[in-house]
């Protein structure tokens, strides 16, 4: 079989490096863009370039913001309670938390910037840190580490509740989810 021209193979290789994209999906995307008659390839290239050139990380919380801005929209929002911080794992987690409408502040893209968080906790009057890491072994380990480091500062540390999803059926829940739901149960008073 003949090798693919380098531009096509390079695009397949680039797509393959994305999370969740295997070689078949990468090839399908590359061939789709190759045969597409519209401006989708040009639009995609411009969006990728703008992604790297026009975004930065917030100096205060490390959330995504526009390049040239020191603070993100979350940190600039005067309606926020500055004494409440929510620690998350990924910028996409900030979006999920924001959708709740609870107006808490997100910390941390990709890896939690603990030294920056610690400096902030020592400078600002924070009363509570909500740890919103994923319910995985890594998320649990990160939460435990943060709790052990923050509690001695006299700041309340809490964790998102875990358990059954709204609309979920108990019969389909796994054992760990049911155990967490039972141990985290709330009074109905």
Short mmCIF file of C-alpha atoms in Angstrom, two decimals:
data_model
loop_
_atom_site.label_atom_id
_atom_site.label_comp_id
_atom_site.label_asym_id
_atom_site.label_seq_id
_atom_site.Cartn_x
_atom_site.Cartn_y
_atom_site.Cartn_z
CA UNK A 1 0.00 0.00 0.00
CA UNK A 2 1.19 3.49 -0.88
CA UNK A 3 1.95 5.86 1.97
CA UNK A 4 -0.26 8.86 2.48
CA UNK A 5 1.05 12.27 1.46
CA UNK A 6 2.83 13.91 4.43
CA UNK A 7 0.19 16.65 4.99
CA UNK A 8 -2.54 14.00 5.40
CA UNK A 9 -0.41 11.73 7.59
CA UNK A 10 0.71 14.68 9.72
CA UNK A 11 -2.91 15.65 10.34
CA UNK A 12 -3.84 12.08 11.26
CA UNK A 13 -0.88 11.96 13.64
CA UNK A 14 -1.88 15.29 15.19
CA UNK A 15 -5.51 14.19 15.70
CA UNK A 16 -4.28 10.89 17.21
CA UNK A 17 -2.50 12.81 19.99
CA UNK A 18 -5.83 14.25 21.19
CA UNK A 19 -7.45 12.52 24.18
CA UNK A 20 -10.06 9.96 23.18
CA UNK A 21 -9.12 10.04 19.48
CA UNK A 22 -7.74 6.78 18.15
CA UNK A 23 -6.09 6.18 14.77
CA UNK A 24 -9.36 5.32 12.98
CA UNK A 25 -11.17 8.42 14.23
CA UNK A 26 -8.11 10.54 13.43
CA UNK A 27 -8.06 9.21 9.86
CA UNK A 28 -11.83 9.73 9.51
CA UNK A 29 -11.49 13.37 10.63
CA UNK A 30 -8.53 14.01 8.33
CA UNK A 31 -10.28 12.53 5.29
CA UNK A 32 -13.47 14.44 6.12
CA UNK A 33 -11.54 17.72 6.19
CA UNK A 34 -9.72 16.79 2.99
CA UNK A 35 -12.92 16.22 1.00
CA UNK A 36 -15.02 18.96 2.67
CA UNK A 37 -15.72 21.72 0.16
CA UNK A 38 -16.64 24.41 2.69
CA UNK A 39 -14.43 26.51 4.94
CA UNK A 40 -14.45 24.09 7.87
CA UNK A 41 -10.71 23.30 7.59
CA UNK A 42 -9.84 27.00 7.42
CA UNK A 43 -12.21 27.80 10.31
CA UNK A 44 -10.70 24.98 12.38
CA UNK A 45 -7.16 26.18 11.69
CA UNK A 46 -8.09 29.75 12.66
CA UNK A 47 -9.85 28.56 15.83
CA UNK A 48 -6.83 26.49 16.88
CA UNK A 49 -4.46 29.40 16.26
CA UNK A 50 -6.71 31.78 18.21
CA UNK A 51 -6.98 29.24 21.04
CA UNK A 52 -3.23 29.44 21.65
CA UNK A 53 -2.75 33.15 20.87
CA UNK A 54 -5.85 34.67 22.46
CA UNK A 55 -6.14 32.78 25.74
CA UNK A 56 -4.17 32.80 28.99
CA UNK A 57 -4.58 31.73 32.58
CA UNK A 58 -5.99 33.96 35.32
CA UNK A 59 -3.26 35.26 37.64
CA UNK A 60 -5.48 34.70 40.68
CA UNK A 61 -7.23 31.36 40.14
CA UNK A 62 -5.61 29.82 37.02
CA UNK A 63 -8.91 29.59 35.15
CA UNK A 64 -8.91 30.30 31.40
CA UNK A 65 -9.20 33.95 30.40
CA UNK A 66 -8.47 36.15 27.41
CA UNK A 67 -4.84 36.93 26.67
CA UNK A 68 -3.87 40.28 28.13
CA UNK A 69 -6.40 40.07 30.96
CA UNK A 70 -4.98 39.46 34.42
CA UNK A 71 -8.21 38.13 35.89
CA UNK A 72 -10.89 35.84 34.48
CA UNK A 73 -14.61 36.68 34.47
CA UNK A 74 -15.10 34.60 37.62
CA UNK A 75 -12.51 36.57 39.61
CA UNK A 76 -13.74 39.93 38.27
CA UNK A 77 -17.36 39.22 39.27
CA UNK A 78 -18.19 41.52 42.21
CA UNK A 79 -21.12 39.27 43.21
CA UNK A 80 -18.66 36.58 44.32
CA UNK A 81 -17.99 35.72 47.93
CA UNK A 82 -14.20 36.11 48.09
CA UNK A 83 -14.12 34.07 51.32
CA UNK A 84 -15.25 30.95 49.45
CA UNK A 85 -12.97 29.07 47.05
CA UNK A 86 -13.82 25.97 45.03
CA UNK A 87 -10.86 23.84 43.91
CA UNK A 88 -11.38 21.93 40.66
CA UNK A 89 -9.18 19.77 38.45
CA UNK A 90 -9.88 21.13 34.97
CA UNK A 91 -11.10 24.39 33.41
CA UNK A 92 -14.09 22.46 32.07
CA UNK A 93 -15.00 21.72 35.71
CA UNK A 94 -15.27 25.47 36.33
CA UNK A 95 -17.88 25.64 33.56
CA UNK A 96 -19.85 22.76 35.11
CA UNK A 97 -19.78 24.39 38.56
CA UNK A 98 -20.74 27.78 37.07
CA UNK A 99 -23.80 26.22 35.41
CA UNK A 100 -25.17 25.43 38.87
CA UNK A 101 -25.57 29.16 39.49
CA UNK A 102 -24.04 28.86 42.95
CA UNK A 103 -21.36 31.51 42.18
CA UNK A 104 -18.29 29.90 43.63
CA UNK A 105 -14.83 30.52 42.44
CA UNK A 106 -12.83 27.94 40.47
CA UNK A 107 -9.19 27.12 40.97
CA UNK A 108 -6.87 25.23 38.74
CA UNK A 109 -6.41 24.10 35.15
CA UNK A 110 -5.16 20.55 34.55
CA UNK A 111 -3.12 20.35 37.75
CA UNK A 112 -3.97 22.15 40.93
CA UNK A 113 -1.60 25.06 41.49
CA UNK A 114 -1.19 24.40 45.20
CA UNK A 115 1.58 26.91 45.94
CA UNK A 116 -0.48 29.70 44.39
CA UNK A 117 -3.55 28.53 46.33
CA UNK A 118 -1.56 28.42 49.57
CA UNK A 119 -0.24 31.96 49.04
CA UNK A 120 -3.77 33.15 48.36
CA UNK A 121 -5.11 31.47 51.49
CA UNK A 122 -2.44 33.18 53.56
CA UNK A 123 -3.13 36.65 52.06
CA UNK A 124 -6.93 36.70 51.75
CA UNK A 125 -9.64 36.16 54.39
CA UNK A 126 -10.95 32.81 53.12
CA UNK A 127 -13.45 31.01 55.36
CA UNK A 128 -13.98 27.84 53.29
CA UNK A 129 -12.33 25.83 50.51
CA UNK A 130 -14.63 23.48 48.62
CA UNK A 131 -12.72 20.64 47.02
CA UNK A 132 -14.44 19.64 43.77
CA UNK A 133 -12.01 17.07 42.41
CA UNK A 134 -13.31 14.09 40.47
CA UNK A 135 -14.42 11.03 42.48
CA UNK A 136 -11.43 8.97 41.33
CA UNK A 137 -8.41 7.64 43.19
CA UNK A 138 -6.37 10.60 41.93
CA UNK A 139 -9.12 13.06 42.86
CA UNK A 140 -9.46 11.51 46.32
CA UNK A 141 -5.70 11.65 46.86
CA UNK A 142 -5.61 15.30 45.78
CA UNK A 143 -8.54 16.12 48.07
CA UNK A 144 -6.86 14.42 51.03
CA UNK A 145 -3.59 16.25 50.35
CA UNK A 146 -5.36 19.61 50.14
CA UNK A 147 -7.39 18.92 53.27
CA UNK A 148 -4.23 18.02 55.22
CA UNK A 149 -2.47 21.19 54.08
CA UNK A 150 -5.39 23.63 54.43
CA UNK A 151 -6.99 22.53 57.73
CA UNK A 152 -4.00 23.68 59.87
CA UNK A 153 -4.58 27.20 58.50
CA UNK A 154 -7.90 27.30 60.36
CA UNK A 155 -9.93 27.30 57.14
CA UNK A 156 -12.97 25.05 56.73
CA UNK A 157 -12.43 22.39 54.05
CA UNK A 158 -15.41 20.66 52.45
CA UNK A 159 -15.90 18.25 49.58
CA UNK A 160 -18.70 17.93 47.04
CA UNK A 161 -21.30 15.36 48.07
CA UNK A 162 -21.36 12.08 46.23
CA UNK A 163 -24.05 9.57 45.55
CA UNK A 164 -26.93 8.82 43.27
CA UNK A 165 -27.57 11.16 40.34
CA UNK A 166 -30.90 12.94 40.10
CA UNK A 167 -33.23 10.77 38.06
CA UNK A 168 -31.03 7.69 38.53
CA UNK A 169 -32.36 4.28 39.55
CA UNK A 170 -30.90 2.58 42.62
CA UNK A 171 -30.90 -0.81 40.90
CA UNK A 172 -28.39 0.44 38.29
CA UNK A 173 -26.01 2.12 40.75
CA UNK A 174 -22.70 0.41 41.46
CA UNK A 175 -21.70 -0.64 44.99
CA UNK A 176 -19.30 2.29 45.58
CA UNK A 177 -21.91 4.86 44.53
CA UNK A 178 -24.50 3.33 46.85
CA UNK A 179 -22.01 3.22 49.74
CA UNK A 180 -21.16 6.92 49.21
CA UNK A 181 -24.83 7.84 48.93
CA UNK A 182 -25.59 6.08 52.21
CA UNK A 183 -22.63 7.55 54.08
CA UNK A 184 -23.38 11.05 52.75
CA UNK A 185 -27.12 10.91 53.42
CA UNK A 186 -28.87 14.09 54.57
CA UNK A 187 -31.61 14.65 57.11
CA UNK A 188 -35.02 15.45 55.64
CA UNK A 189 -35.85 17.97 58.37
#
